[in-house]
C-alpha positions as semicolon CSV with decimal commas, in nm:
position;residue;x (nm);y (nm);z (nm)
1;M;-2,317;-1,235;0,234
2;E;-2,313;-0,929;-0,035
3;I;-1,997;-0,799;-0,167
4;E;-1,883;-0,465;-0,206
5;S;-1,566;-0,326;-0,431
6;V;-1,365;-0,103;-0,223
7;K;-1,063;0,162;-0,271
8;C;-0,815;0,197;-0,012
9;E;-0,729;0,508;0,074
10;C;-0,433;0,470;0,104
11;C;-0,301;0,353;-0,227
12;G;-0,599;0,312;-0,434
13;L;-0,584;-0,063;-0,437
14;K;-0,931;-0,229;-0,464
15;E;-1,072;-0,521;-0,389
16;D;-1,405;-0,720;-0,328
17;C;-1,453;-0,787;0,041
18;T;-1,750;-0,885;0,224
19;Q;-1,958;-0,558;0,445
20;D;-1,860;-0,724;0,766
21;Y;-1,478;-0,763;0,701
22;I;-1,549;-0,378;0,563
23;V;-1,640;-0,247;0,920
24;E;-1,403;-0,427;1,096
25;V;-1,152;-0,287;0,887
26;K;-1,227;0,028;0,892
27;S;-1,329;0,055;1,277
28;K;-0,921;0,008;1,335
29;F;-0,910;0,298;1,063
30;S;-1,068;0,584;1,251
31;G;-1,331;0,518;0,969
32;K;-1,076;0,437;0,644
33;W;-1,113;0,093;0,437
34;L;-0,713;-0,009;0,408
35;C;-0,664;-0,291;0,186
36;G;-0,379;-0,617;0,403
37;L;-0,080;-0,381;0,273
38;C;-0,132;-0,071;0,388
39;S;-0,233;-0,149;0,714
40;E;0,042;-0,352;0,814
41;A;0,217;-0,082;0,714
42;V;0,000;0,141;0,970
43;R;0,005;-0,132;1,223
44;D;0,352;-0,154;1,207
45;E;0,404;0,200;1,221
46;I;0,260;0,274;1,566
47;I;0,403;-0,070;1,622
48;R;0,796;0,036;1,591
49;G;0,626;0,396;1,811
50;K;0,935;0,583;1,625
51;F;0,756;0,866;1,638
52;A;0,469;0,825;1,815
53;Y;0,208;0,744;1,626
54;G;-0,082;0,810;1,627
55;I;-0,344;0,529;1,420
56;D;-0,437;0,886;1,205
57;E;-0,051;1,052;1,202
58;A;0,080;0,625;1,058
59;I;-0,270;0,658;0,814
60;K;-0,156;0,961;0,746
61;A;0,229;0,883;0,692
62;Q;0,071;0,571;0,505
63;I;-0,109;0,836;0,222
64;A;0,250;1,020;0,210
65;F;0,396;0,715;0,162
66;C;0,194;0,537;-0,165
67;R;0,181;0,924;-0,318
68;K;0,505;1,011;-0,311
69;F;0,599;0,629;-0,459
70;K;0,274;0,605;-0,682
71;S;0,251;0,605;-1,048
72;N;0,076;0,492;-1,359
73;P;0,046;0,166;-1,386
74;A;0,119;0,131;-1,766
75;V;0,448;0,278;-1,685
76;K;0,510;0,020;-1,438
77;V;0,439;-0,260;-1,668
78;A;0,607;-0,125;-1,921
79;D;0,893;-0,072;-1,741
80;G;0,887;-0,390;-1,664
81;M;0,814;-0,529;-1,993
82;R;1,224;-0,359;-2,083
83;Q;1,352;-0,482;-1,768
84;M;1,221;-0,852;-1,896
85;L;1,328;-0,791;-2,266
86;R;1,680;-0,653;-2,121
87;R;1,753;-0,983;-1,898
88;R;1,620;-1,126;-2,170
89;S;1,874;-1,034;-2,443
90;G;2,103;-0,982;-2,195
91;E;2,106;-1,356;-2,137
92;S;2,087;-1,449;-2,548
93;S;2,431;-1,211;-2,627
94;S;2,632;-1,384;-2,378
95;A;2,431;-1,783;-2,377
96;K;2,603;-1,650;-2,781
97;K;2,921;-1,570;-2,678
98;L;2,978;-1,834;-2,487
99;L;2,831;-2,045;-2,739
100;R;3,098;-1,867;-3,010
101;S;3,434;-1,906;-2,797
102;A;3,293;-2,312;-2,703
103;T;3,242;-2,390;-3,117
104;A;3,500;-2,064;-3,238
105;P;3,815;-2,312;-3,222
106;Q;3,670;-2,704;-3,346
107;M;3,564;-2,476;-3,602
108;G;3,861;-2,428;-3,673
109;Q;4,033;-2,710;-3,553
110;D;3,786;-2,867;-3,744
111;R;3,883;-2,658;-4,045
112;L;4,268;-2,740;-4,018
113;S;4,172;-3,114;-4,088
114;T;4,008;-3,097;-4,325
115;S;4,188;-2,832;-4,550
116;A;4,538;-3,062;-4,442
117;A;4,353;-3,363;-4,562
118;L;4,258;-3,231;-4,879
119;S;4,561;-3,090;-4,892
120;S;4,735;-3,450;-4,813
121;T;4,452;-3,647;-5,086
122;S;4,521;-3,396;-5,320
123;F;4,902;-3,418;-5,317
124;L;4,841;-3,802;-5,322
125;S;4,627;-3,835;-5,615
126;S;4,958;-3,621;-5,768
127;Y;5,188;-3,819;-5,678
128;A;5,032;-4,081;-5,840
129;S;4,868;-4,023;-6,134
């Protein structure tokens, strides 16, 4: 069982597959090798029959769809990191705001009670002397 690397003719995804599997997939899709996701999309297009697609038309539609939304993988990674950082910074700033709002009245009360205690202590010490 020899493993071979093949590239999807729609989206460009590379997969390692056995020669038998590659031959089986190509036989179903007019000699073109499609990854699992693209082959399901092509089958779905044929089954729905919305446009009376044959296999070749459905494959062409999937290739066009993939090209339309295909972009540089490095850009996708950078976008994903940016979104993650935005979410995390939003969560941390929200958490800080919640923490501040939850602790601010307590801190104010502590300060008031501390200053009141100091005032009464200094008053009592000055009165006692």
